[in-house]
Coordinates of C-alpha atoms and ligand atoms in Angstrom, one line a residue:
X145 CA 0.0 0.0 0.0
X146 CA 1.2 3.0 -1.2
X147 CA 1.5 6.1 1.7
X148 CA -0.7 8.0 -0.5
X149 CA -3.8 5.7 0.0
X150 CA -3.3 5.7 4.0
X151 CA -3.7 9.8 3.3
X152 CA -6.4 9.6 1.2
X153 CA -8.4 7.6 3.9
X154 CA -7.8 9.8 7.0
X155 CA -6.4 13.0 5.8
X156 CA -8.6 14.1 2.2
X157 CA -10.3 17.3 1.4
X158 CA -12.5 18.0 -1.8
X159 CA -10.7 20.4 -3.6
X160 CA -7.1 19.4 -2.7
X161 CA -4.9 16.0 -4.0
X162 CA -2.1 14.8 -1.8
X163 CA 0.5 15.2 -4.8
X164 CA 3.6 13.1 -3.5
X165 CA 4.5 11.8 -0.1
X166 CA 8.8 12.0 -0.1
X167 CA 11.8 12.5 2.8
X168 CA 12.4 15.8 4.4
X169 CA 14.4 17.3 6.8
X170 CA 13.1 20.0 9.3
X171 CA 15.2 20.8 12.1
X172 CA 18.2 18.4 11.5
X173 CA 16.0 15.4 11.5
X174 CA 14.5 13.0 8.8
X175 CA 11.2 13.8 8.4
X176 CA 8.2 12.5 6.3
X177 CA 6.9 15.5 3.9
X178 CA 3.2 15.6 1.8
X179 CA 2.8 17.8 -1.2
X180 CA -0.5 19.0 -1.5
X181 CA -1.7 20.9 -4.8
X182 CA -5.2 22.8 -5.4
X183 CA -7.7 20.3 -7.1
X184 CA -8.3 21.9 -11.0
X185 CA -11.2 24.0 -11.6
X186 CA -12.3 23.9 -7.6
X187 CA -12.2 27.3 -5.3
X188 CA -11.0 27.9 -2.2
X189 CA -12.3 29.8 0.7
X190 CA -12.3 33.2 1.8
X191 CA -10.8 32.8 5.8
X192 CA -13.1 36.1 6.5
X193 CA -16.3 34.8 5.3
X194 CA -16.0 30.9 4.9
X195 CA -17.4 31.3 1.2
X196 CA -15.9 30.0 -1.9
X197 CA -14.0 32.6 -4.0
X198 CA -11.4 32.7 -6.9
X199 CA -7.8 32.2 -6.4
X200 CA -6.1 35.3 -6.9
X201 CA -2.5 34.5 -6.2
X202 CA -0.1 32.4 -4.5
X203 CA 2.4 33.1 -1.8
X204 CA 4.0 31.7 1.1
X205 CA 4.4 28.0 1.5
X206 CA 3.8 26.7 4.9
X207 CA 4.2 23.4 6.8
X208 CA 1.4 22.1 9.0
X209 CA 2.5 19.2 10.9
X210 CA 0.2 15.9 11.0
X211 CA 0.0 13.0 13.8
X212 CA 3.3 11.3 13.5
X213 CA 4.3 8.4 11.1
X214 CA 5.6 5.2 12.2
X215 CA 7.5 7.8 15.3
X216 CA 9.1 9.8 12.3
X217 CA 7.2 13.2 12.2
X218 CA 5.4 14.5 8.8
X219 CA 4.2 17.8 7.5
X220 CA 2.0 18.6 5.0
X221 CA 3.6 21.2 2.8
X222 CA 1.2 23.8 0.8
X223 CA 1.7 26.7 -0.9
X224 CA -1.1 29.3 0.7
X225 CA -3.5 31.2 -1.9
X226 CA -4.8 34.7 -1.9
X227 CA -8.3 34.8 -3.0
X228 CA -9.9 37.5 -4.7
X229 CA -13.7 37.6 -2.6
X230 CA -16.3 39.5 -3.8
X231 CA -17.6 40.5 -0.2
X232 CA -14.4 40.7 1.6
X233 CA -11.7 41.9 -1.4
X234 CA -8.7 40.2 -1.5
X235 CA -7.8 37.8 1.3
X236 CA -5.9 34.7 2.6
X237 CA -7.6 31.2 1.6
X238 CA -8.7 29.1 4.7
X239 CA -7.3 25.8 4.4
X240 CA -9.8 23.2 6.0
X241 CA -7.1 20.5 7.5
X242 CA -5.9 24.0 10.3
X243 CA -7.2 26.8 12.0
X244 CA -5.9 29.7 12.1
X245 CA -2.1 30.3 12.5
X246 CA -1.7 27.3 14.0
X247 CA 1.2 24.9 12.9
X248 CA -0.2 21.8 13.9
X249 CA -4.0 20.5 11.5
X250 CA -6.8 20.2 13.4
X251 CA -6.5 16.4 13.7
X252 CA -3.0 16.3 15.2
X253 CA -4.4 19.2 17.9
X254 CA -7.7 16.7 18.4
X255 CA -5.0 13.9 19.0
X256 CA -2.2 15.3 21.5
X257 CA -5.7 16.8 23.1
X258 CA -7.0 13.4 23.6
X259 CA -4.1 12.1 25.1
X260 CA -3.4 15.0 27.5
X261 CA -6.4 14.0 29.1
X262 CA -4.7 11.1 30.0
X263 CA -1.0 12.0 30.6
X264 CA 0.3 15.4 32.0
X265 CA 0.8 17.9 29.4
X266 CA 4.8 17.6 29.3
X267 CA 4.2 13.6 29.8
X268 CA 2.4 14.2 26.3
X269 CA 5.0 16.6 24.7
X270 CA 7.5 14.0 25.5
X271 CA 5.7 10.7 24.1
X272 CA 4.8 12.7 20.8
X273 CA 8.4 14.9 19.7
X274 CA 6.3 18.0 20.7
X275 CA 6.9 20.7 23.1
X276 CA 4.6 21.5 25.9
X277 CA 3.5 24.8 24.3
X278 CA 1.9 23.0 21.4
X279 CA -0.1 20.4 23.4
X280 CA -1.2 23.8 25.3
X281 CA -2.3 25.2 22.2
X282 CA -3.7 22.0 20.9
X283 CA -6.5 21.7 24.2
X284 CA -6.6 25.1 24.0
X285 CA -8.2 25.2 20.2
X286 CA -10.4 21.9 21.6
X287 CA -11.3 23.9 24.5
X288 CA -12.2 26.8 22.8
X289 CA -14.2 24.9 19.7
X290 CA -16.0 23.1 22.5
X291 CA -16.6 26.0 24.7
X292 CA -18.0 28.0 21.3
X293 CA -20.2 25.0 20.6
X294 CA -21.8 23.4 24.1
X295 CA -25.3 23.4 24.6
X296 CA -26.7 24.9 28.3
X297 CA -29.7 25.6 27.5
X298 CA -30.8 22.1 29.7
X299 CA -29.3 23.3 33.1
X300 CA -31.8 23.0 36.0
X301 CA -29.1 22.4 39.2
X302 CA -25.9 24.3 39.5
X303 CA -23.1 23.5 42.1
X304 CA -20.9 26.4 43.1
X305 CA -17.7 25.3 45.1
X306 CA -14.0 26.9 45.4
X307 CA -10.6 25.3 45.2
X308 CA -7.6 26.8 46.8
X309 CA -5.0 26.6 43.8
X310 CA -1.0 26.9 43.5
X311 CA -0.6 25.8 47.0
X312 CA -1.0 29.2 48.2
X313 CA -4.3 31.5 49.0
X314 CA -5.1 32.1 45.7
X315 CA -9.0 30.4 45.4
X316 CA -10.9 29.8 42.2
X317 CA -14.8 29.5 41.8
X318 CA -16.0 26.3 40.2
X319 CA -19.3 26.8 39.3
X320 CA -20.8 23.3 37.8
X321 CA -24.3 21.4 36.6
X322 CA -25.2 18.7 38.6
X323 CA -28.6 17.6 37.4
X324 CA -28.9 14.0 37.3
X325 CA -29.0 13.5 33.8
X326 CA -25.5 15.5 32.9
X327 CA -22.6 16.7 35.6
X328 CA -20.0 19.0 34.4
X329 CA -17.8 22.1 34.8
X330 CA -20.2 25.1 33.4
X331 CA -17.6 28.0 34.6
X332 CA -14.2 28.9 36.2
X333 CA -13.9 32.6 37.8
X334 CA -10.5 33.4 40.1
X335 CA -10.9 34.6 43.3
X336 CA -14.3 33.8 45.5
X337 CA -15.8 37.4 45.8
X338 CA -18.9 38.7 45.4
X339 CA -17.7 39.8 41.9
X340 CA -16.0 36.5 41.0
X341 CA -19.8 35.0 40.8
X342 CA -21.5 38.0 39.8
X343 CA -19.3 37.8 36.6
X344 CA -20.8 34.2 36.2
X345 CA -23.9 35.5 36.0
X346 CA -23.6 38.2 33.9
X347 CA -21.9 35.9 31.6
X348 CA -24.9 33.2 31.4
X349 CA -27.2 36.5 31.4
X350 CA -30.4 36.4 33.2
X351 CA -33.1 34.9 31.0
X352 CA -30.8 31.5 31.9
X353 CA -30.9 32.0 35.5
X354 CA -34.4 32.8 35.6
X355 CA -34.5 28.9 34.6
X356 CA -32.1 27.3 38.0
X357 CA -34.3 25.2 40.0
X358 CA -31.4 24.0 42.8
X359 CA -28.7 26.4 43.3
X360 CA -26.1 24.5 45.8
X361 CA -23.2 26.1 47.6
X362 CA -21.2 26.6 51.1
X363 CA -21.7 29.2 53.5
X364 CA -19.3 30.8 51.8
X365 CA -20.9 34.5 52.4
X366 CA -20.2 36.4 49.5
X367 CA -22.0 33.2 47.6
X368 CA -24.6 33.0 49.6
X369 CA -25.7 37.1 48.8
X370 CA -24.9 36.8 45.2
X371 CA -27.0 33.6 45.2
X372 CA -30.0 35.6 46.7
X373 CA -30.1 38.7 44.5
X374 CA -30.0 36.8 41.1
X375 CA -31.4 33.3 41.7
X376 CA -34.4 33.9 44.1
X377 CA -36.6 31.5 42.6
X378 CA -34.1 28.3 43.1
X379 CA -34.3 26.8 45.9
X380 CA -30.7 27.4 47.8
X381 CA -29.1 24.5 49.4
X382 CA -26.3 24.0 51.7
X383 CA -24.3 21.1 50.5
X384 CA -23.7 18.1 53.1
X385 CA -20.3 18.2 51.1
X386 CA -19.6 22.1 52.0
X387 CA -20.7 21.4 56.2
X388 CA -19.2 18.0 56.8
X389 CA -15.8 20.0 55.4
X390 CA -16.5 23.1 57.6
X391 CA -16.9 21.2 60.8
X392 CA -13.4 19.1 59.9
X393 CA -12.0 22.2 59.4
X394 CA -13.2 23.4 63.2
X395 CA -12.2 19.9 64.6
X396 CA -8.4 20.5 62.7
X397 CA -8.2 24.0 64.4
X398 CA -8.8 22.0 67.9
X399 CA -6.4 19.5 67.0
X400 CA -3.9 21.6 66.4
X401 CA -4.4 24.0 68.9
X402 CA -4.6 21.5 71.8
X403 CA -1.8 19.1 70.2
X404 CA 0.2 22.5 70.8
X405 CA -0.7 23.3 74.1
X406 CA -0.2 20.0 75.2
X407 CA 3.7 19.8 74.0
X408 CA 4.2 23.4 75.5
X409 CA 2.5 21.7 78.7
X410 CA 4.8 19.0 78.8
X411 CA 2.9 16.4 78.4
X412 CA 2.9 12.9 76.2
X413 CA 1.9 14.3 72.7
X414 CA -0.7 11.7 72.3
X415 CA -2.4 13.5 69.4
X416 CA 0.7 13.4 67.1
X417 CA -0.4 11.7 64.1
X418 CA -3.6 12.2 64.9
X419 CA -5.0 14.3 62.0
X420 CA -6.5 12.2 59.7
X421 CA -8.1 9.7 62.6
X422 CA -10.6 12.2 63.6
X423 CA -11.1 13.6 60.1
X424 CA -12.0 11.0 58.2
X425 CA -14.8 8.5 58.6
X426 CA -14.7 5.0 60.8
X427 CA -15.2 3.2 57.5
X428 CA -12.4 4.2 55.9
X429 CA -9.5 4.4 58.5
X430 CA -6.4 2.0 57.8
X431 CA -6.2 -1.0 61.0
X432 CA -3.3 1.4 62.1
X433 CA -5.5 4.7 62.1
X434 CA -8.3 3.1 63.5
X435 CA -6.0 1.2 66.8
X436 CA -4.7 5.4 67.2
X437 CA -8.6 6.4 67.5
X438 CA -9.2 4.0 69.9
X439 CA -6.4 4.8 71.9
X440 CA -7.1 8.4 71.8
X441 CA -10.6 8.0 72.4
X442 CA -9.8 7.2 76.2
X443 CA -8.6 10.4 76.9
X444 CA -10.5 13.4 77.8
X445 CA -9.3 15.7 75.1
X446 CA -11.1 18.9 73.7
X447 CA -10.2 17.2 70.3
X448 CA -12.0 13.9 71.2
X449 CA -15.3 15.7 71.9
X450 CA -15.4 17.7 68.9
X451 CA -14.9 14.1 66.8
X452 CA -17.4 12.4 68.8
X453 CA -19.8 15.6 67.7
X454 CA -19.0 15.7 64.5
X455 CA -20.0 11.6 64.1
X456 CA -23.3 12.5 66.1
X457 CA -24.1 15.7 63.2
X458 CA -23.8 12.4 60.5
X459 CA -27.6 11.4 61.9
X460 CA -28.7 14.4 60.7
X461 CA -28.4 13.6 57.2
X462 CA -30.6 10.4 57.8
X463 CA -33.8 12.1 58.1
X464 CA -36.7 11.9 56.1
X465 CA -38.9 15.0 57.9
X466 CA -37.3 18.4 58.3
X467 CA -39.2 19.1 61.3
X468 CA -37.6 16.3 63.0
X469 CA -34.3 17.3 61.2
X470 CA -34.8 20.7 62.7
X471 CA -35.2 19.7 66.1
X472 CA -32.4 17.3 65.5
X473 CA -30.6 20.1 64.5
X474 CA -31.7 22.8 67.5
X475 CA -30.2 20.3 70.4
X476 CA -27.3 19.5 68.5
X477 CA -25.9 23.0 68.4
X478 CA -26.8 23.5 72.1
X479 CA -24.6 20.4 72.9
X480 CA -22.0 22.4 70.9
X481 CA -22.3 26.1 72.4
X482 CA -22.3 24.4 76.4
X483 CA -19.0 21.9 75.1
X484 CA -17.1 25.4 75.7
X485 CA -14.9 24.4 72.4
X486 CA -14.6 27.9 70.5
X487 CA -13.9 26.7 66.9
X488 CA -17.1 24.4 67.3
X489 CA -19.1 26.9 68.5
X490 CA -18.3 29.0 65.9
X491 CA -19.8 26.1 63.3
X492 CA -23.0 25.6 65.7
X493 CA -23.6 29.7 65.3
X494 CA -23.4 29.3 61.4
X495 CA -25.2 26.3 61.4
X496 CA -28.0 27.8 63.7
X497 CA -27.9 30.9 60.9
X498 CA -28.3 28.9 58.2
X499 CA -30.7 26.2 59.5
X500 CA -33.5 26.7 56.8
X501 CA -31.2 26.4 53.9
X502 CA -29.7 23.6 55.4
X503 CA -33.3 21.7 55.5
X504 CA -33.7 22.6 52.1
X505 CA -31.0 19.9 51.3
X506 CA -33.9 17.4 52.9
X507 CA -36.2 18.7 50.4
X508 CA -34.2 18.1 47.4
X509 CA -32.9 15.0 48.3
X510 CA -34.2 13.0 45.4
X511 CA -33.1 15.9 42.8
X512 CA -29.8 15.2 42.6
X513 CA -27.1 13.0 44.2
X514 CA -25.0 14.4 47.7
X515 CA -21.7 12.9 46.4
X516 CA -21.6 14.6 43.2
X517 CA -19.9 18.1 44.2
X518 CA -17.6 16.3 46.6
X519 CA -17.2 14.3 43.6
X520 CA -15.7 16.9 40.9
X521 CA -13.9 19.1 43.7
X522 CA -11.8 15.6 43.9
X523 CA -11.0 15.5 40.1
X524 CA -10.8 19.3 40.2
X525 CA -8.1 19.2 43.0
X526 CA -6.1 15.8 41.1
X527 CA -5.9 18.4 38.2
X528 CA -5.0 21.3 40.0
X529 CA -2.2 19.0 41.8
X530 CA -0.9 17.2 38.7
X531 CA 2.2 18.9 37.5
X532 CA 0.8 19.8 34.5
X533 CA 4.0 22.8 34.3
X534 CA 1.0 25.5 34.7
X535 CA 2.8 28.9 34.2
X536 CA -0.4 31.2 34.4
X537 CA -3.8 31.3 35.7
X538 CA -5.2 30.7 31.7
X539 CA -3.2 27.4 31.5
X540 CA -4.9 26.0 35.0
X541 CA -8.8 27.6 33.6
X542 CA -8.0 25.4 30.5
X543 CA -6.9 22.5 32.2
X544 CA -9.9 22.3 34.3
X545 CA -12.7 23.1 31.2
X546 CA -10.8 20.2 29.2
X547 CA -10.9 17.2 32.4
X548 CA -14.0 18.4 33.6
X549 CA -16.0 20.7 30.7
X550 CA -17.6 17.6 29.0
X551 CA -16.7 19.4 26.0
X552 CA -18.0 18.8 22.3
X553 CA -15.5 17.8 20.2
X554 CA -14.9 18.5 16.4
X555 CA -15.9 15.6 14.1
X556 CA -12.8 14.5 12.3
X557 CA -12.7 12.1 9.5
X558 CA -11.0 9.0 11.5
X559 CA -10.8 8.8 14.9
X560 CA -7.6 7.7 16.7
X561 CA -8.8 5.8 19.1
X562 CA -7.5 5.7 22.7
X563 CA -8.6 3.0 24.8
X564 CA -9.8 3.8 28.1
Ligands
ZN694 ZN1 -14.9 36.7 2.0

């Protein structure tokens, strides 16, 4: 089978012939170079209008490199057209294997795309002869096409969560659909201000938001007054996700704070170690994890009583009736405010604030599942974390729209199939 054939089934286009298929060189290395010619008597397209127009002249010949060959890498080389367009005058041709100015054709951009979903971008750059910069630009043409082309017209539940990214305090806003029938990442804003979400909304305009039925966040406060000026019809809930993280984040401050005092007391530091025994859940300690709890549950430690309240707040989710859940709720955060342990009290004081929006999570129960925005803050964090080389706040927006976005993709003639 002749090279030419192989083209002619993946890489073909109307009003162009792939001429002759012979060795190059580009950069110092052997390299596998197409000729491609204009097809007689057809037109080409005007790259202002996307109509057909007469060819005008020819000028610069450029090289648009195509998925790889047997590991050897190939270019197709054309010379570019100027056509003469009746609407637009006289402009470059658009040439329908690339967009743009960019070096790589659409199908080799849809192929390191694919697989930087799988490996890290560099990982990607490496596997394929290509530098990081052009697998960047390659998911962020995919990202953008799909971006352009994504339907949200359906969207009935949104999630609204933050992530803290580059280690520091820098926090995004992940704003994502959660109805039952589709999950994915509608919007990423930096920052978690009152104007980070406000920019959401403006940007989905309010005929859309007119249409939310569930809107679910934390008690983030500048969410939760954004949330109530342009979604009043949706019914707001408080994500188990959001309060099961707060109230860790109270028991960690007693931890820590007692773990120190202890030390500076003199005492046996029996809490060392101890972090991840009262923050997870019984279920899913290691034996080792679960002997420390155990051990540490003897003692009468400030940290101890804040675990054992935080297991008793898990009934709360078990209820059916939110009157019972209310009352549930009501004797719960008295327990709290008389245990005398300040970050604690500080959660019962927010939760006691908040109680109605809390319930609501009772009453929409069966609209979508609790796990799902724990869920994608997980993937959203494993691609935050991966060392994808992110130089700029773009790169880590792109990143998160191409794992997460659920994207469209551009139909290309054959598919190069990656197995999952
Ligand atoms: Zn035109």
């Amino acid at each position: 089978m002749r090279i030419e054939t192989l083209l002619n089934t993946c890489h073909k286009f109307k009003s162009f012939v792939n001429k002759k298929v012979h060795w190059g060189e580009y950069k110092g290395e052997q390299c596998i170079e197409i000729d491609v010619v204009n097809r007689k008597n057809s037109k080409s397209i005007c790259s202002c209008c996307h109509k057909p127009a007469c060819r005008y002249d020819k000028v610069t010949i450029r090289r648009f490199e195509i998925v790889p060959l047997w590991g050897f890498r190939a270019f197709i080389i054309y010379r570019m057209c100027r056509v003469d367009c009746k609407q637009c005058g006289v402009t470059v041709e658009e040439v329908p294997w690339a967009s743009g100015k960019h070096t790589l054709t659409k199908t080799y951009m849809h192929f390191l795309s694919n697989w930087a979903k799988k490996l890290s971008w560099l990982e990607t750059a490496r596997s394929f002869q290509t530098s990081w910069q052009k697998v960047f630009n390659s998911v962020r043409y995919i990202v953008e096409y799909g971006l352009k082309k994504r339907d949200v017209s359906n969207v009935e539940s949104i999630g609204i969560d933050e992530i803290s990214a580059h280690k520091g305090h820098k926090y995004l806003t992940l704003v994502y659909q959660i109805d039952k029938n589709c999950i994915r990442l509608l919007w990423v804003g930096k920052d978690r201000t009152v104007k980070t979400l406000l920019r959401f909304f403006r940007k989905f305009g309010q005929p859309w938001s007119e249409k939310l039925k569930h809107v679910c966040s934390d008690m983030w406060k500048p969410y939760l007054r954004v949330i109530k000026k342009k979604v009043p019809q949706a019914l707001h809930i408080l994500d188990r996700f959001h309060i099961m993280k707060n109230i860790n984040k109270a028991i960690d401050e007693v931890r820590a704070g007692e773990h120190r005092k202890l030390q500076e007391d003199g005492y046996e530091p029996v809490l060392k170690k101890s972090r991840w025994c009262l923050l997870k859940r019984k279920e899913n300690l290691t034996v080792k994890q679960a002997v420390t709890l155990k051990e540490l549950l003897t003692y009468n430690l400030k940290s101890v009583k804040a675990y054992l309240l935080k297991e008793e707040f898990y009934l709360f989710w078990e209820y059916i009736s939110p009157y019972w859940a209310e009352k549930f709720l009501a004797i719960w955060c008295t327990k709290v405010m008389r245990s005398k342990i300040e970050p604690m009290k500080k959660m019962a004081k927010s939760i006691r604030k908040h109680t109605p929006i809390i319930l609501n999570w009772l009453k929409a129960k069966k609209a979508f599942s609790s796990g799902i925005v724990e869920g994608l803050n997980n993937k959203a964090r494993v691609v935050t974390k991966k060392a994808y080389g992110f130089k700029t706040y773009k790169c880590l927006e792109i990143a998160l729209y191409h794992q997460l976005g659920k994207l469209p993709e551009p139909l290309m003639t054959h598919r190069f199939r990656i197995r999952a």
